Amino acid sequence: MPVKIVLGAQWGDEGKGKLVDILCASASMCCRAAGGNNAGHTIVANGITYDFHILPSGLINPSCALNLIGAGCVVHLPSFFKELGALEEKGLQNVRQRVKISDRAQVCFDLHCAVDGISEEILRSKDGDKGMIGTTKKGIGPCYSDKVGRRGVTMGMLVSGQNGQWEKRLRTLHQGYISTYGEDALSHYDLEAEVKRLKEFRTELASGEYTIDATPLLSRTIGNNGKAIQASTQFGDAPETSNGVPPSDENDASLFSNVLIEGANALLLDIDHGTYPYVTSSNTGLGGVFTGLAGLSPLSLTHPDSSIIGVVKAYTTRVGSGPFPSELNNTIPHVSEEDAHAGDELQRIGREFGVTTGRKRRCGWLDMVLVKYSCQVNCYTHLNFTKLDVLDSFEEIKIAMAYRNRRDGSEIRGFPSDLDLMDNEHLEIVYKTMPGWKTETTGTREWDKLPQQAKEYIEFVEAEVGVPIKWIGTGPRREDMIVR
């Protein structure tokens, strides 16, 4: 049973959606392991633009039978149903029948969204914009905080009712946040209105059979030894042995012949391995896949057609606050006027605005220190290099190869956890400059048709990280992709 895992290798917005869309053509199951509707994938297919947030992108492919939101996710139900409706309006078929939510996923309340905004404003009042985390204000952080604090509500608790336990918990959370922030801060939040809406959602969730015990399904589909096992068309009714797993029969044809897992956000936003505290609140790397999708065997990655794919933009972008060593902006010390202009051009040509927030993305040259670190953490077997065509007009292209301490000239080894070491005022970047190609590559679909300088740029990156670049994005459309 091949399993393909697609993960963001930088700070998000690398263009994961297009590769996921391409791989979904052969996938029968698409899974989200972590995060919520703070994520954003844009897919352009058949001239139609689709924006995905909490929903797995496999819904764009009618043959992708199951799209699973895993236990590591947090689900804001108004956004979930709104997104389903938007996909239906654009003509996607059977989306409600092809999506399931793990009953262990957490419910993200409107209350969490309100608290998220309050927390950011408190940080702003203390230290200005630099003090803010730069969240999407979708309630993700507060929801994960309540999960870890054992105060949260799972989807299973909500749907089953459990003697009204979910409502008691929501009311308790509300009182706790009032104690913390005061009634005035939460005056715009209507508790009774949310309780009423959730009761309506409970009915819709139950009638549509949206929630599922995902662990037995994943275990049955892939098996504890990584081999495919027969799964029932009812998503979980296969006969079990005493240990909860059906007997393996290599002659059986699995309902799910190919599993695709799409990461949300990216490695440098991981709660453990990112630029903490300027990160999201979930595990966005490889580790989060196996906690958020329990039952998925790591041995499945030994299948010859399995892969861990890191998506790397041909330059670097970031939305929100936090360190960004290779950022090109005229407000940053030691950034030349020429480089600041290059940053503006990357933003303009690349149309760098966040899918979820609409905020302008910060832009900079490709950072090899960051990408190498990402490769170490996520163990990529292949890379997808995206938005190469954005660099078409540049005379020269720079690559950040190392960091130095501007105070004493010493090299900073690896990607530091100490954010003070990445302060742009005290950090010196060692750049390699390569010639641009000054030729349009948009829409190129064959390696041999790329300009020689573009090939050299890609091959240099490939050699530096030691991971093959299999896919090269050359435009926004599904077809704008070179496969090597």
PDB file of N, CA and C in Angstrom, residues 371-415:
ATOM      1  N   VAL A 371      16.211  25.150   4.476  1.00  0.00           N
ATOM      2  CA  VAL A 371      15.759  23.968   3.727  1.00  0.00           C
ATOM      3  C   VAL A 371      16.508  22.711   4.186  1.00  0.00           C
ATOM      4  N   LYS A 372      17.805  22.830   4.441  1.00  0.00           N
ATOM      5  CA  LYS A 372      18.563  21.677   4.926  1.00  0.00           C
ATOM      6  C   LYS A 372      18.048  21.208   6.291  1.00  0.00           C
ATOM      7  N   TYR A 373      17.762  22.158   7.157  1.00  0.00           N
ATOM      8  CA  TYR A 373      17.201  21.821   8.467  1.00  0.00           C
ATOM      9  C   TYR A 373      15.866  21.106   8.300  1.00  0.00           C
ATOM     10  N   SER A 374      15.029  21.618   7.414  1.00  0.00           N
ATOM     11  CA  SER A 374      13.733  21.005   7.144  1.00  0.00           C
ATOM     12  C   SER A 374      13.890  19.570   6.649  1.00  0.00           C
ATOM     13  N   CYS A 375      14.879  19.353   5.790  1.00  0.00           N
ATOM     14  CA  CYS A 375      15.143  17.996   5.284  1.00  0.00           C
ATOM     15  C   CYS A 375      15.574  17.062   6.412  1.00  0.00           C
ATOM     16  N   GLN A 376      16.365  17.573   7.337  1.00  0.00           N
ATOM     17  CA  GLN A 376      16.812  16.746   8.467  1.00  0.00           C
ATOM     18  C   GLN A 376      15.642  16.309   9.335  1.00  0.00           C
ATOM     19  N   VAL A 377      14.711  17.211   9.587  1.00  0.00           N
ATOM     20  CA  VAL A 377      13.590  16.910  10.477  1.00  0.00           C
ATOM     21  C   VAL A 377      12.575  15.989   9.800  1.00  0.00           C
ATOM     22  N   ASN A 378      12.256  16.268   8.552  1.00  0.00           N
ATOM     23  CA  ASN A 378      11.162  15.555   7.887  1.00  0.00           C
ATOM     24  C   ASN A 378      11.589  14.385   7.007  1.00  0.00           C
ATOM     25  N   CYS A 379      12.907  14.216   6.809  1.00  0.00           N
ATOM     26  CA  CYS A 379      13.407  13.031   6.088  1.00  0.00           C
ATOM     27  C   CYS A 379      12.789  12.885   4.697  1.00  0.00           C
ATOM     28  N   TYR A 380      12.759  13.976   3.936  1.00  0.00           N
ATOM     29  CA  TYR A 380      12.157  13.927   2.609  1.00  0.00           C
ATOM     30  C   TYR A 380      12.866  12.919   1.706  1.00  0.00           C
ATOM     31  N   THR A 381      12.078  12.240   0.908  1.00  0.00           N
ATOM     32  CA  THR A 381      12.645  11.363  -0.124  1.00  0.00           C
ATOM     33  C   THR A 381      12.662  12.061  -1.477  1.00  0.00           C
ATOM     34  N   HIS A 382      11.782  13.063  -1.657  1.00  0.00           N
ATOM     35  CA  HIS A 382      11.721  13.838  -2.891  1.00  0.00           C
ATOM     36  C   HIS A 382      11.313  15.275  -2.553  1.00  0.00           C
ATOM     37  N   LEU A 383      11.636  16.189  -3.469  1.00  0.00           N
ATOM     38  CA  LEU A 383      11.220  17.575  -3.315  1.00  0.00           C
ATOM     39  C   LEU A 383      10.370  18.007  -4.506  1.00  0.00           C
ATOM     40  N   ASN A 384       9.453  18.926  -4.232  1.00  0.00           N
ATOM     41  CA  ASN A 384       8.709  19.640  -5.259  1.00  0.00           C
ATOM     42  C   ASN A 384       9.171  21.091  -5.190  1.00  0.00           C
ATOM     43  N   PHE A 385       9.799  21.582  -6.245  1.00  0.00           N
ATOM     44  CA  PHE A 385      10.336  22.940  -6.311  1.00  0.00           C
ATOM     45  C   PHE A 385       9.303  23.797  -7.045  1.00  0.00           C
ATOM     46  N   THR A 386       8.730  24.789  -6.365  1.00  0.00           N
ATOM     47  CA  THR A 386       7.587  25.509  -6.928  1.00  0.00           C
ATOM     48  C   THR A 386       7.914  26.951  -7.319  1.00  0.00           C
ATOM     49  N   LYS A 387       7.076  27.503  -8.194  1.00  0.00           N
ATOM     50  CA  LYS A 387       7.101  28.913  -8.596  1.00  0.00           C
ATOM     51  C   LYS A 387       8.441  29.337  -9.185  1.00  0.00           C
ATOM     52  N   LEU A 388       9.055  28.418  -9.928  1.00  0.00           N
ATOM     53  CA  LEU A 388      10.316  28.743 -10.594  1.00  0.00           C
ATOM     54  C   LEU A 388      10.141  29.932 -11.529  1.00  0.00           C
ATOM     55  N   ASP A 389       9.000  30.020 -12.201  1.00  0.00           N
ATOM     56  CA  ASP A 389       8.770  31.059 -13.205  1.00  0.00           C
ATOM     57  C   ASP A 389       8.764  32.468 -12.616  1.00  0.00           C
ATOM     58  N   VAL A 390       8.540  32.588 -11.304  1.00  0.00           N
ATOM     59  CA  VAL A 390       8.553  33.911 -10.677  1.00  0.00           C
ATOM     60  C   VAL A 390       9.933  34.553 -10.801  1.00  0.00           C
ATOM     61  N   LEU A 391      10.976  33.745 -10.964  1.00  0.00           N
ATOM     62  CA  LEU A 391      12.349  34.244 -11.042  1.00  0.00           C
ATOM     63  C   LEU A 391      12.780  34.588 -12.464  1.00  0.00           C
ATOM     64  N   ASP A 392      11.874  34.449 -13.434  1.00  0.00           N
ATOM     65  CA  ASP A 392      12.250  34.588 -14.846  1.00  0.00           C
ATOM     66  C   ASP A 392      12.890  35.919 -15.206  1.00  0.00           C
ATOM     67  N   SER A 393      12.507  37.005 -14.565  1.00  0.00           N
ATOM     68  CA  SER A 393      12.958  38.337 -14.980  1.00  0.00           C
ATOM     69  C   SER A 393      14.199  38.834 -14.247  1.00  0.00           C
ATOM     70  N   PHE A 394      14.745  38.053 -13.337  1.00  0.00           N
ATOM     71  CA  PHE A 394      15.864  38.521 -12.514  1.00  0.00           C
ATOM     72  C   PHE A 394      17.211  38.329 -13.218  1.00  0.00           C
ATOM     73  N   GLU A 395      18.035  39.383 -13.186  1.00  0.00           N
ATOM     74  CA  GLU A 395      19.389  39.287 -13.757  1.00  0.00           C
ATOM     75  C   GLU A 395      20.248  38.318 -12.956  1.00  0.00           C
ATOM     76  N   GLU A 396      20.122  38.416 -11.650  1.00  0.00           N
ATOM     77  CA  GLU A 396      20.877  37.545 -10.742  1.00  0.00           C
ATOM     78  C   GLU A 396      19.931  36.993  -9.681  1.00  0.00           C
ATOM     79  N   ILE A 397      20.262  35.816  -9.203  1.00  0.00           N
ATOM     80  CA  ILE A 397      19.466  35.169  -8.159  1.00  0.00           C
ATOM     81  C   ILE A 397      20.408  34.766  -7.042  1.00  0.00           C
ATOM     82  N   LYS A 398      20.037  35.096  -5.821  1.00  0.00           N
ATOM     83  CA  LYS A 398      20.893  34.776  -4.683  1.00  0.00           C
ATOM     84  C   LYS A 398      20.316  33.623  -3.876  1.00  0.00           C
ATOM     85  N   ILE A 399      21.216  32.899  -3.230  1.00  0.00           N
ATOM     86  CA  ILE A 399      20.831  31.787  -2.349  1.00  0.00           C
ATOM     87  C   ILE A 399      21.563  31.970  -1.030  1.00  0.00           C
ATOM     88  N   ALA A 400      20.829  31.979   0.083  1.00  0.00           N
ATOM     89  CA  ALA A 400      21.444  32.079   1.407  1.00  0.00           C
ATOM     90  C   ALA A 400      22.090  30.743   1.755  1.00  0.00           C
ATOM     91  N   MET A 401      23.405  30.741   1.937  1.00  0.00           N
ATOM     92  CA  MET A 401      24.143  29.497   2.148  1.00  0.00           C
ATOM     93  C   MET A 401      24.558  29.281   3.604  1.00  0.00           C
ATOM     94  N   ALA A 402      24.707  30.368   4.367  1.00  0.00           N
ATOM     95  CA  ALA A 402      25.153  30.240   5.755  1.00  0.00           C
ATOM     96  C   ALA A 402      24.792  31.511   6.509  1.00  0.00           C
ATOM     97  N   TYR A 403      24.776  31.373   7.859  1.00  0.00           N
ATOM     98  CA  TYR A 403      24.543  32.524   8.743  1.00  0.00           C
ATOM     99  C   TYR A 403      25.831  32.820   9.502  1.00  0.00           C
ATOM    100  N   ARG A 404      26.104  34.108   9.683  1.00  0.00           N
ATOM    101  CA  ARG A 404      27.234  34.529  10.511  1.00  0.00           C
ATOM    102  C   ARG A 404      26.759  35.542  11.540  1.00  0.00           C
ATOM    103  N   ASN A 405      27.415  35.519  12.666  1.00  0.00           N
ATOM    104  CA  ASN A 405      27.174  36.517  13.706  1.00  0.00           C
ATOM    105  C   ASN A 405      27.910  37.786  13.298  1.00  0.00           C
ATOM    106  N   ARG A 406      27.150  38.836  13.031  1.00  0.00           N
ATOM    107  CA  ARG A 406      27.753  40.082  12.553  1.00  0.00           C
ATOM    108  C   ARG A 406      28.676  40.705  13.594  1.00  0.00           C
ATOM    109  N   ARG A 407      28.488  40.369  14.861  1.00  0.00           N
ATOM    110  CA  ARG A 407      29.306  40.970  15.915  1.00  0.00           C
ATOM    111  C   ARG A 407      30.744  40.461  15.900  1.00  0.00           C
ATOM    112  N   ASP A 408      30.911  39.138  15.708  1.00  0.00           N
ATOM    113  CA  ASP A 408      32.277  38.587  15.765  1.00  0.00           C
ATOM    114  C   ASP A 408      32.660  37.801  14.516  1.00  0.00           C
ATOM    115  N   GLY A 409      31.758  37.708  13.539  1.00  0.00           N
ATOM    116  CA  GLY A 409      32.076  37.019  12.296  1.00  0.00           C
ATOM    117  C   GLY A 409      32.007  35.511  12.363  1.00  0.00           C
ATOM    118  N   SER A 410      31.623  34.960  13.518  1.00  0.00           N
ATOM    119  CA  SER A 410      31.582  33.503  13.651  1.00  0.00           C
ATOM    120  C   SER A 410      30.376  32.922  12.913  1.00  0.00           C
ATOM    121  N   GLU A 411      30.571  31.725  12.355  1.00  0.00           N
ATOM    122  CA  GLU A 411      29.473  31.078  11.651  1.00  0.00           C
ATOM    123  C   GLU A 411      28.498  30.460  12.649  1.00  0.00           C
ATOM    124  N   ILE A 412      27.213  30.627  12.394  1.00  0.00           N
ATOM    125  CA  ILE A 412      26.172  30.027  13.230  1.00  0.00           C
ATOM    126  C   ILE A 412      25.838  28.673  12.640  1.00  0.00           C
ATOM    127  N   ARG A 413      26.090  27.627  13.386  1.00  0.00           N
ATOM    128  CA  ARG A 413      25.901  26.267  12.868  1.00  0.00           C
ATOM    129  C   ARG A 413      24.427  25.880  12.888  1.00  0.00           C
ATOM    130  N   GLY A 414      23.979  25.272  11.802  1.00  0.00           N
ATOM    131  CA  GLY A 414      22.625  24.761  11.726  1.00  0.00           C
ATOM    132  C   GLY A 414      21.583  25.879  11.738  1.00  0.00           C
ATOM    133  N   PHE A 415      20.365  25.498  12.021  1.00  0.00           N
ATOM    134  CA  PHE A 415      19.269  26.462  12.119  1.00  0.00           C
ATOM    135  C   PHE A 415      18.983  26.659  13.602  1.00  0.00           C
TER     136      PHE A 415
END
